[in-house]
CSV table of C-alpha atoms in Angstrom, one decimal:
chain,number,residue,atom,x,y,z
A,17,UNK,CA,-24.7,10.9,8.1
A,18,UNK,CA,-27.7,11.3,10.3
A,19,UNK,CA,-30.0,11.5,7.2
A,20,UNK,CA,-28.5,8.2,6.0
A,21,UNK,CA,-29.2,6.6,9.3
A,22,UNK,CA,-32.8,7.9,9.4
A,23,UNK,CA,-33.4,6.7,5.8
A,24,UNK,CA,-32.0,3.2,6.7
A,25,UNK,CA,-34.2,3.0,9.8
A,26,UNK,CA,-37.3,4.0,7.7
A,27,UNK,CA,-36.4,1.4,5.1
A,28,UNK,CA,-36.0,-1.4,7.6
A,29,UNK,CA,-39.2,-0.5,9.4
A,30,UNK,CA,-41.0,-0.7,6.0
A,31,UNK,CA,-39.4,-4.2,5.5
A,32,UNK,CA,-40.5,-5.3,8.9
A,33,UNK,CA,-44.1,-4.0,8.3
A,34,UNK,CA,-44.3,-5.8,5.0
A,35,UNK,CA,-43.1,-9.0,6.7
A,36,UNK,CA,-45.9,-8.6,9.2
A,37,UNK,CA,-48.5,-9.2,6.5
A,38,UNK,CA,-47.8,-12.9,7.0
A,39,UNK,CA,-49.3,-13.2,10.4
A,40,UNK,CA,-49.6,-17.0,10.3
A,41,UNK,CA,-46.0,-17.6,10.9
A,42,UNK,CA,-45.3,-18.2,14.6
A,43,UNK,CA,-42.4,-19.4,16.7
A,44,UNK,CA,-41.3,-20.0,20.3
A,45,UNK,CA,-39.0,-17.3,21.8
A,46,UNK,CA,-36.8,-17.8,24.8
A,47,UNK,CA,-36.1,-14.6,26.7
A,48,UNK,CA,-34.1,-14.8,29.9
A,49,UNK,CA,-35.5,-18.1,31.1
A,50,UNK,CA,-39.1,-17.5,30.0
A,51,UNK,CA,-40.5,-19.1,26.9
A,52,UNK,CA,-43.1,-17.3,24.8
A,53,UNK,CA,-45.0,-19.8,22.8
A,54,UNK,CA,-46.6,-19.1,19.4
A,55,UNK,CA,-45.2,-15.5,19.2
A,56,UNK,CA,-45.8,-13.9,15.7
A,57,UNK,CA,-42.6,-13.6,13.7
A,58,UNK,CA,-43.3,-10.0,12.7
A,59,UNK,CA,-43.5,-9.0,16.4
A,60,UNK,CA,-40.1,-10.7,17.0
A,61,UNK,CA,-38.6,-8.8,14.0
A,62,UNK,CA,-40.0,-5.4,15.1
A,63,UNK,CA,-38.9,-5.8,18.8
A,64,UNK,CA,-35.4,-6.9,17.8
A,65,UNK,CA,-35.1,-4.0,15.3
A,66,UNK,CA,-36.3,-1.5,17.9
A,67,UNK,CA,-33.9,-2.8,20.5
A,68,UNK,CA,-31.0,-2.4,17.9
A,69,UNK,CA,-32.1,1.2,17.2
A,70,UNK,CA,-32.2,2.0,20.9
A,71,UNK,CA,-28.8,0.7,21.5
A,72,UNK,CA,-27.3,2.5,18.4
A,73,UNK,CA,-28.8,5.9,18.7
A,74,UNK,CA,-26.9,7.1,21.8
A,75,UNK,CA,-23.6,6.2,20.1
A,76,UNK,CA,-24.6,8.2,17.0
A,77,UNK,CA,-26.0,11.4,18.6
A,78,UNK,CA,-23.7,11.6,21.6
A,79,UNK,CA,-20.4,11.0,19.9
A,80,UNK,CA,-17.6,12.8,21.5
A,81,UNK,CA,-15.1,14.8,19.5
A,82,UNK,CA,-11.6,14.1,20.3
A,83,UNK,CA,-9.8,17.3,21.2
A,84,UNK,CA,-6.1,17.5,20.4
A,85,UNK,CA,-3.5,19.3,22.5
A,86,UNK,CA,-1.2,21.7,20.6
A,87,UNK,CA,1.6,19.2,20.9
A,88,UNK,CA,-0.5,16.4,19.4
A,89,UNK,CA,-1.6,18.7,16.6
A,90,UNK,CA,2.0,19.6,15.8
A,91,UNK,CA,3.1,15.9,15.9
A,92,UNK,CA,0.3,15.0,13.6
A,93,UNK,CA,1.2,17.8,11.2
A,94,UNK,CA,4.8,16.7,11.2
A,95,UNK,CA,3.8,13.1,10.4
A,96,UNK,CA,1.6,14.3,7.5
A,97,UNK,CA,4.5,16.4,6.2
A,98,UNK,CA,6.9,13.4,6.4
A,99,UNK,CA,4.4,11.2,4.6
A,100,UNK,CA,4.0,13.8,1.8
A,101,UNK,CA,7.7,14.1,1.5
A,102,UNK,CA,8.1,10.3,1.2
A,103,UNK,CA,5.4,10.2,-1.5
A,104,UNK,CA,7.1,13.1,-3.4
A,105,UNK,CA,10.5,11.4,-3.2
A,106,UNK,CA,9.0,8.2,-4.6
A,107,UNK,CA,7.4,10.1,-7.4
A,108,UNK,CA,10.7,11.9,-8.2
A,109,UNK,CA,12.6,8.6,-8.1
A,110,UNK,CA,10.1,7.0,-10.6
A,111,UNK,CA,10.4,10.0,-12.8
A,112,UNK,CA,14.2,9.8,-12.8
A,113,UNK,CA,14.1,6.1,-13.7
A,114,UNK,CA,11.7,6.8,-16.5
A,115,UNK,CA,14.0,9.6,-17.9
A,116,UNK,CA,17.0,7.3,-17.6
A,117,UNK,CA,15.2,4.5,-19.5
A,118,UNK,CA,14.2,7.0,-22.2
A,119,UNK,CA,17.8,8.2,-22.5
A,120,UNK,CA,19.0,4.6,-22.9
A,121,UNK,CA,16.4,3.9,-25.5
A,122,UNK,CA,17.3,7.0,-27.4
A,123,UNK,CA,21.0,6.0,-27.4
A,124,UNK,CA,20.1,2.5,-28.7
A,125,UNK,CA,17.9,4.1,-31.3
A,126,UNK,CA,20.7,6.4,-32.5
A,127,UNK,CA,23.2,3.5,-32.8
A,128,UNK,CA,20.8,1.3,-34.8
A,129,UNK,CA,18.3,3.1,-36.9
A,130,UNK,CA,15.2,1.0,-37.8
A,131,UNK,CA,15.1,-0.6,-41.2
A,132,UNK,CA,12.5,0.9,-43.6
A,133,UNK,CA,10.9,-0.9,-46.5
A,134,UNK,CA,12.7,1.5,-48.8
A,135,UNK,CA,16.1,0.5,-47.3
A,136,UNK,CA,15.5,-3.2,-48.0
A,137,UNK,CA,14.6,-2.4,-51.6
A,138,UNK,CA,17.8,-0.4,-52.0
A,139,UNK,CA,19.8,-3.3,-50.7
A,140,UNK,CA,18.2,-5.7,-53.2
A,141,UNK,CA,18.9,-3.2,-56.0
A,142,UNK,CA,22.5,-2.8,-55.0
A,143,UNK,CA,22.9,-6.6,-55.1
A,144,UNK,CA,21.4,-6.8,-58.6
A,145,UNK,CA,23.7,-4.0,-60.0
A,146,UNK,CA,27.0,-6.0,-59.8
A,147,UNK,CA,25.3,-9.0,-61.5
A,148,UNK,CA,24.1,-6.7,-64.3
A,149,UNK,CA,27.5,-5.2,-64.6
A,150,UNK,CA,29.1,-8.7,-65.0
A,151,UNK,CA,26.5,-9.7,-67.6
A,152,UNK,CA,27.3,-6.6,-69.7
A,153,UNK,CA,31.0,-7.4,-69.8
Protein backbone atom coordinates (compact mmCIF):
# COMPACT_ATOMS: atom_id res chain seq x y z
CA UNK A 1 0.00 0.00 0.00
CA UNK A 2 2.76 2.43 0.95
CA UNK A 3 4.72 1.56 -2.20
CA UNK A 4 1.67 2.29 -4.34
CA UNK A 5 1.29 5.64 -2.62
CA UNK A 6 4.95 6.52 -3.17
CA UNK A 7 4.76 5.46 -6.83
CA UNK A 8 1.62 7.56 -7.34
CA UNK A 9 3.25 10.58 -5.72
CA UNK A 10 6.37 10.20 -7.88
CA UNK A 11 4.24 9.88 -11.02
CA UNK A 12 2.23 12.97 -10.21
CA UNK A 13 5.37 14.97 -9.41
CA UNK A 14 6.75 13.99 -12.82
CA UNK A 15 3.51 15.17 -14.46
CA UNK A 16 3.71 18.46 -12.57
CA UNK A 17 7.35 18.97 -13.61
CA UNK A 18 6.57 18.30 -17.26
CA UNK A 19 3.69 20.76 -17.11
CA UNK A 20 6.16 23.29 -15.77
CA UNK A 21 8.01 23.31 -19.08
CA UNK A 22 5.35 25.67 -20.34
CA UNK A 23 6.27 28.66 -18.20
CA UNK A 24 4.42 31.22 -20.28
CA UNK A 25 1.02 30.25 -18.89
CA UNK A 26 0.08 32.47 -15.98
CA UNK A 27 -3.02 33.13 -13.92
CA UNK A 28 -4.31 35.15 -10.97
CA UNK A 29 -4.65 33.29 -7.68
CA UNK A 30 -6.84 34.37 -4.81
CA UNK A 31 -5.57 33.07 -1.46
CA UNK A 32 -7.43 34.12 1.67
CA UNK A 33 -8.15 37.65 0.51
CA UNK A 34 -4.86 38.35 -1.23
CA UNK A 35 -4.58 38.17 -5.01
CA UNK A 36 -1.35 36.97 -6.59
CA UNK A 37 -1.25 38.26 -10.13
CA UNK A 38 0.56 36.55 -13.01
CA UNK A 39 1.48 33.45 -10.99
CA UNK A 40 2.91 30.64 -13.14
CA UNK A 41 0.53 27.71 -13.62
CA UNK A 42 3.19 25.10 -12.83
CA UNK A 43 3.80 26.73 -9.43
CA UNK A 44 0.09 26.55 -8.66
CA UNK A 45 0.00 22.89 -9.58
CA UNK A 46 3.07 22.00 -7.50
CA UNK A 47 1.91 23.92 -4.44
CA UNK A 48 -1.57 22.40 -4.52
CA UNK A 49 -0.11 18.93 -5.01
CA UNK A 50 2.31 19.37 -2.10
CA UNK A 51 -0.54 20.60 0.11
CA UNK A 52 -2.55 17.49 -0.78
CA UNK A 53 0.37 15.24 0.09
CA UNK A 54 0.92 16.96 3.42
CA UNK A 55 -2.72 16.52 4.35
CA UNK A 56 -2.84 12.86 3.24
CA UNK A 57 0.41 11.47 4.67
CA UNK A 58 -0.53 11.63 8.37
CA UNK A 59 -3.70 9.68 7.67
CA UNK A 60 -1.69 6.98 5.86
CA UNK A 61 1.20 6.57 8.27
CA UNK A 62 -0.58 7.11 11.58
CA UNK A 63 -3.59 4.93 10.89
CA UNK A 64 -4.90 3.38 14.09
CA UNK A 65 -5.72 -0.27 14.21
CA UNK A 66 -9.05 -1.05 15.74
CA UNK A 67 -8.70 -3.40 18.66
CA UNK A 68 -11.58 -5.74 19.34
CA UNK A 69 -12.70 -6.88 22.74
CA UNK A 70 -13.18 -10.63 23.17
CA UNK A 71 -16.97 -10.14 23.11
CA UNK A 72 -16.80 -8.21 19.85
CA UNK A 73 -14.55 -10.87 18.33
CA UNK A 74 -16.98 -13.63 19.36
CA UNK A 75 -19.94 -11.70 17.96
CA UNK A 76 -18.11 -11.14 14.68
CA UNK A 77 -17.20 -14.83 14.47
CA UNK A 78 -20.84 -15.80 15.11
CA UNK A 79 -22.05 -13.44 12.38
CA UNK A 80 -19.56 -14.92 9.94
CA UNK A 81 -20.69 -18.45 10.83
CA UNK A 82 -24.34 -17.51 10.32
CA UNK A 83 -23.58 -15.96 6.93
CA UNK A 84 -21.66 -19.06 5.88
CA UNK A 85 -24.54 -21.30 7.01
CA UNK A 86 -27.01 -19.19 5.02
CA UNK A 87 -24.84 -19.45 1.92
CA UNK A 88 -24.50 -23.21 2.39
CA UNK A 89 -28.27 -23.59 2.84
CA UNK A 90 -28.86 -21.61 -0.37
CA UNK A 91 -26.43 -23.82 -2.26
CA UNK A 92 -28.08 -26.98 -0.91
CA UNK A 93 -31.54 -25.69 -1.86
CA UNK A 94 -30.34 -24.93 -5.40
CA UNK A 95 -28.81 -28.39 -5.64
CA UNK A 96 -32.07 -30.04 -4.45
CA UNK A 97 -34.09 -28.08 -7.02
CA UNK A 98 -31.67 -29.12 -9.73
CA UNK A 99 -31.91 -32.78 -8.71
CA UNK A 100 -35.73 -32.56 -8.67
CA UNK A 101 -35.75 -31.03 -12.13
CA UNK A 102 -33.45 -33.79 -13.39
CA UNK A 103 -35.72 -36.45 -11.88
CA UNK A 104 -38.79 -34.89 -13.53
CA UNK A 105 -37.00 -34.72 -16.85
CA UNK A 106 -35.97 -38.37 -16.52
CA UNK A 107 -39.59 -39.40 -15.83
CA UNK A 108 -40.82 -37.52 -18.88
CA UNK A 109 -38.05 -39.05 -20.97
CA UNK A 110 -38.98 -42.56 -19.80
CA UNK A 111 -42.66 -42.03 -20.69
CA UNK A 112 -42.02 -40.67 -24.18
CA UNK A 113 -38.84 -41.90 -25.78
CA UNK A 114 -37.52 -39.65 -28.52
CA UNK A 115 -38.23 -40.61 -32.14
CA UNK A 116 -35.28 -41.73 -34.17
CA UNK A 117 -34.96 -41.55 -37.91
CA UNK A 118 -34.99 -45.34 -37.94
CA UNK A 119 -38.34 -45.40 -36.12
CA UNK A 120 -39.98 -43.13 -38.69
CA UNK A 121 -38.73 -45.33 -41.55
CA UNK A 122 -40.19 -48.40 -39.81
CA UNK A 123 -43.55 -46.64 -39.53
CA UNK A 124 -43.57 -45.87 -43.26
CA UNK A 125 -42.62 -49.47 -44.08
CA UNK A 126 -45.36 -50.87 -41.86
CA UNK A 127 -47.85 -48.58 -43.64
CA UNK A 128 -46.70 -49.89 -47.05
CA UNK A 129 -46.99 -53.58 -46.04
CA UNK A 130 -50.81 -53.68 -45.82
CA UNK A 131 -51.06 -51.99 -49.21
CA UNK A 132 -48.72 -54.56 -50.73
CA UNK A 133 -50.69 -57.39 -49.12
CA UNK A 134 -53.94 -56.05 -50.63
CA UNK A 135 -52.38 -55.77 -54.09
CA UNK A 136 -51.24 -59.41 -53.96
CA UNK A 137 -54.76 -60.62 -53.20
